[in-house]
Amino acid sequence: MPIRQVAILGSTGSIGVNTLDVIRAHPERFKVVALTAGKQVDRLAEQCVEFKPAIAVVTDAAAAARLSTLLLEKKIHTHVLYGPQALVTAVTESGCDTVMAAIVGAAGLLPALAAAQAGKRVLLANKEALVMSGDLFMQAMKHGGGELLPIDSEHNAIYQCLPKDFTNAPYNSQGVEELWLTASGGPFRDTPVEQLSNVTPDQACAHPNWVMGRKISVDSATMMNKGLEVIEAFWLFGLPLEKIKVLIHPQSVVHSMVRYRDGSVIAQLGQPDMRTPIAYGLAWPERIEAGVAPLSLTQLATLSFTEPDLARFPCLSLAFAAAQAGGTAPSVLNAANEIAVAAFLDEGMPYLQIPIIVEKTLSAISVTNASSLELILEMDAQARAVARDLIQEMRT
Ligand code: NAD
Ligand code: MG
């Protein structure tokens, strides 16, 4: 069995650390050849000492100098690079055959696209890449000839529930009727709406079932995350939007489902632990030990499912609307949301302003065709500027 050569984009984050945890248990199967991080240089240095990748990437020159010093002290000969283009180099020049795309937000788009174009096995956690440029990304995968394995737990579940080689033929020729994405409803599922005006970042990030990075945790609280996931599913699986449904399932045990024409509904169940989809993607089509405790159905009191309340979760409606509008609308939605969430997390912007910023940004920018990467990036920049101005105006 050849050893998989793995590059991890965003290795210091929640998904990155879980990926290394799975890899650590299987040294005979996986070799880490590239690791990248934003600001957490110390954690990246520790990872380099343990996994000895050929390349490590950080965001700027100062961080690169610090990392180089730390690695020199430990006599580790990892090549240290910095900047957005270096993330692409980590994909194209590290000798990897497998790329875990786990940078959060639009920053992850270019290296994920590079991995698609280069024909790698792409383990896609960075849903924002598909939201922004789903069409281009799927085309790049096709031209590159690599394998795309969704890591987002819902999409990984659906992938497991669909027929083999599903995307090679129309969905309805294979008896598939609908995809059902489950959502926990986040920490504010039952909180009276009038109490949401004062929620703090720590409350919003205290997800009942999953431990995740702060941006996706806030997205789970607003349910923007599920909206982004509907768009992600649309591009990954090619079903019409109206065939992709969202169900609130507070226990996070059924990770998602596929409804078939004959009345069958196939679900994937498991612990809410990202090491399951990560191990699935790394070893596919084999199954390996992921370090995840077995699911005990008898210890679960109930499994329940309800329709989401769109009045409580305006971000979900905004995402549905942007998905329907198509073109550059999902990029604008995503960019405005990234800015609004960052303002909530770091600048004290009230939680309830997140959907307001996103809605106003969407109505300020007209939708065009998402035909080129340049255009998508331009729209992303424009939306960020509009959202920043709106936040500034609300402050004054
Ligand atoms: P995180 O915030 O914990 O980690 C993000 C990683 O990206 C870190 O390594 C960080 O250093 C790096 N990074 C951030 N900004 C960067 C920049 N500008 N340039 C380069 N690197 C940068 O996030 P996470 O929870 O691990 O999520 C990563 C991605 O996976 C997101 O797109 C998220 O939506 C998706 N995802 C996460 C989970 C989960 O359970 N955590 C589940 C499904 C999908
Ligand atoms: Mg998910």
Tab-separated table of N, CA and C in Angstrom, residues 4-9 15 19 22-23 30 97-103 112 115-116 120-127 137 141 146-152 156 232 236 277-284:
chain	number	residue	atom	x	y	z
A	4	ARG	N	0.137	7.623	1.647
A	4	ARG	CA	-0.437	8.902	1.176
A	4	ARG	C	0.380	10.074	1.695
A	5	GLN	N	0.659	11.010	0.793
A	5	GLN	CA	1.439	12.195	1.140
A	5	GLN	C	0.439	13.334	1.339
A	6	VAL	N	0.338	13.812	2.567
A	6	VAL	CA	-0.768	14.707	2.904
A	6	VAL	C	-0.292	16.140	3.188
A	7	ALA	N	-0.979	17.105	2.556
A	7	ALA	CA	-0.792	18.517	2.889
A	7	ALA	C	-2.024	18.956	3.670
A	8	ILE	N	-1.813	19.652	4.784
A	8	ILE	CA	-2.956	20.120	5.580
A	8	ILE	C	-2.957	21.644	5.593
A	9	LEU	N	-3.943	22.213	4.939
A	9	LEU	CA	-4.110	23.676	4.913
A	9	LEU	C	-4.954	24.042	6.120
A	15	ILE	N	-10.254	21.446	12.573
A	15	ILE	CA	-10.202	20.335	11.607
A	15	ILE	C	-8.753	19.869	11.417
A	19	THR	N	-7.323	16.183	12.040
A	19	THR	CA	-6.717	15.434	10.932
A	19	THR	C	-5.384	14.830	11.374
A	22	VAL	N	-5.855	11.746	13.514
A	22	VAL	CA	-6.110	10.499	12.768
A	22	VAL	C	-4.807	10.009	12.133
A	23	ILE	N	-4.059	10.947	11.538
A	23	ILE	CA	-2.811	10.570	10.853
A	23	ILE	C	-1.803	9.973	11.840
A	30	PHE	N	0.036	7.230	6.230
A	30	PHE	CA	0.060	8.658	5.890
A	30	PHE	C	1.373	9.318	6.296
A	97	ASP	N	-0.185	14.084	-2.444
A	97	ASP	CA	-1.227	13.564	-3.336
A	97	ASP	C	-2.607	13.818	-2.728
A	98	THR	N	-2.629	14.247	-1.472
A	98	THR	CA	-3.882	14.453	-0.741
A	98	THR	C	-3.820	15.808	-0.043
A	99	VAL	N	-4.891	16.582	-0.155
A	99	VAL	CA	-4.905	17.909	0.470
A	99	VAL	C	-6.126	18.039	1.370
A	100	MET	N	-5.896	18.293	2.649
A	100	MET	CA	-6.991	18.643	3.536
A	100	MET	C	-7.159	20.160	3.458
A	101	ALA	N	-8.287	20.610	2.883
A	101	ALA	CA	-8.547	22.044	2.749
A	101	ALA	C	-9.342	22.495	3.961
A	102	ALA	N	-8.656	22.978	4.990
A	102	ALA	CA	-9.315	23.309	6.265
A	102	ALA	C	-8.946	24.697	6.771
A	103	ILE	N	-8.654	25.612	5.836
A	103	ILE	CA	-8.544	27.021	6.216
A	103	ILE	C	-9.971	27.540	6.318
A	112	ALA	N	-7.309	25.728	-2.260
A	112	ALA	CA	-8.245	24.616	-2.520
A	112	ALA	C	-8.437	24.448	-4.029
A	115	ALA	N	-5.466	22.773	-5.523
A	115	ALA	CA	-5.482	21.322	-5.284
A	115	ALA	C	-6.414	20.630	-6.279
A	116	ALA	N	-7.551	21.283	-6.551
A	116	ALA	CA	-8.509	20.718	-7.520
A	116	ALA	C	-7.868	20.649	-8.904
A	120	LYS	N	-5.373	16.503	-7.182
A	120	LYS	CA	-5.145	15.862	-5.883
A	120	LYS	C	-6.422	15.198	-5.380
A	121	ARG	N	-6.275	14.337	-4.383
A	121	ARG	CA	-7.451	13.961	-3.596
A	121	ARG	C	-7.708	15.144	-2.679
A	122	VAL	N	-8.878	15.782	-2.853
A	122	VAL	CA	-9.183	16.977	-2.054
A	122	VAL	C	-10.182	16.594	-0.964
A	123	LEU	N	-9.764	16.762	0.276
A	123	LEU	CA	-10.657	16.559	1.415
A	123	LEU	C	-11.168	17.944	1.767
A	124	LEU	N	-12.402	18.217	1.406
A	124	LEU	CA	-12.883	19.600	1.481
A	124	LEU	C	-13.669	19.870	2.757
A	125	ALA	N	-13.034	20.615	3.672
A	125	ALA	CA	-13.745	21.113	4.858
A	125	ALA	C	-14.174	22.553	4.625
A	126	ASN	N	-13.353	23.288	3.869
A	126	ASN	CA	-13.562	24.725	3.624
A	126	ASN	C	-14.771	24.952	2.704
A	127	LYS	N	-15.961	24.954	3.313
A	127	LYS	CA	-17.196	25.073	2.524
A	127	LYS	C	-17.274	26.399	1.796
A	137	PHE	N	-14.975	25.561	-9.105
A	137	PHE	CA	-14.300	24.536	-8.311
A	137	PHE	C	-14.615	23.136	-8.850
A	141	MET	N	-12.033	20.422	-10.476
A	141	MET	CA	-11.898	19.027	-10.038
A	141	MET	C	-11.976	18.091	-11.236
A	146	GLY	N	-8.802	14.604	-10.095
A	146	GLY	CA	-8.598	14.066	-8.739
A	146	GLY	C	-9.911	13.598	-8.115
A	147	GLU	N	-9.845	13.298	-6.825
A	147	GLU	CA	-11.050	12.821	-6.116
A	147	GLU	C	-11.456	13.877	-5.099
A	148	LEU	N	-12.753	14.166	-5.053
A	148	LEU	CA	-13.266	15.142	-4.096
A	148	LEU	C	-14.052	14.409	-3.017
A	149	LEU	N	-13.592	14.519	-1.781
A	149	LEU	CA	-14.300	13.871	-0.675
A	149	LEU	C	-14.732	14.933	0.329
A	150	PRO	N	-16.053	15.095	0.502
A	150	PRO	CA	-16.525	16.118	1.429
A	150	PRO	C	-16.221	15.732	2.872
A	151	ILE	N	-15.752	16.701	3.642
A	151	ILE	CA	-15.428	16.456	5.056
A	151	ILE	C	-16.493	17.045	5.978
A	152	ASP	N	-17.165	18.095	5.544
A	152	ASP	CA	-18.284	18.623	6.329
A	152	ASP	C	-19.169	17.420	6.679
A	156	ASN	N	-20.424	14.613	4.094
A	156	ASN	CA	-19.763	13.321	4.169
A	156	ASN	C	-20.811	12.229	4.382
A	232	GLU	N	-23.336	24.401	-0.549
A	232	GLU	CA	-22.259	23.403	-0.704
A	232	GLU	C	-22.820	22.103	-1.285
A	236	LEU	N	-21.897	20.112	-4.728
A	236	LEU	CA	-21.280	18.784	-4.604
A	236	LEU	C	-22.100	17.697	-5.285
A	277	PRO	N	-15.601	11.675	9.635
A	277	PRO	CA	-15.492	12.045	8.214
A	277	PRO	C	-14.052	12.257	7.748
A	278	ILE	N	-13.169	12.722	8.640
A	278	ILE	CA	-11.765	12.924	8.246
A	278	ILE	C	-11.114	11.570	7.917
A	279	ALA	N	-11.317	10.587	8.780
A	279	ALA	CA	-10.739	9.259	8.530
A	279	ALA	C	-11.334	8.648	7.265
A	280	TYR	N	-12.631	8.885	7.071
A	280	TYR	CA	-13.296	8.369	5.862
A	280	TYR	C	-12.628	8.925	4.616
A	281	GLY	N	-12.396	10.250	4.608
A	281	GLY	CA	-11.794	10.894	3.438
A	281	GLY	C	-10.346	10.476	3.233
A	282	LEU	N	-9.606	10.385	4.325
A	282	LEU	CA	-8.184	10.030	4.208
A	282	LEU	C	-8.014	8.623	3.636
A	283	ALA	N	-8.822	7.685	4.106
A	283	ALA	CA	-8.586	6.278	3.759
A	283	ALA	C	-9.464	5.780	2.619
A	284	TRP	N	-10.454	6.572	2.208
A	284	TRP	CA	-11.419	6.132	1.201
A	284	TRP	C	-10.734	5.374	0.060
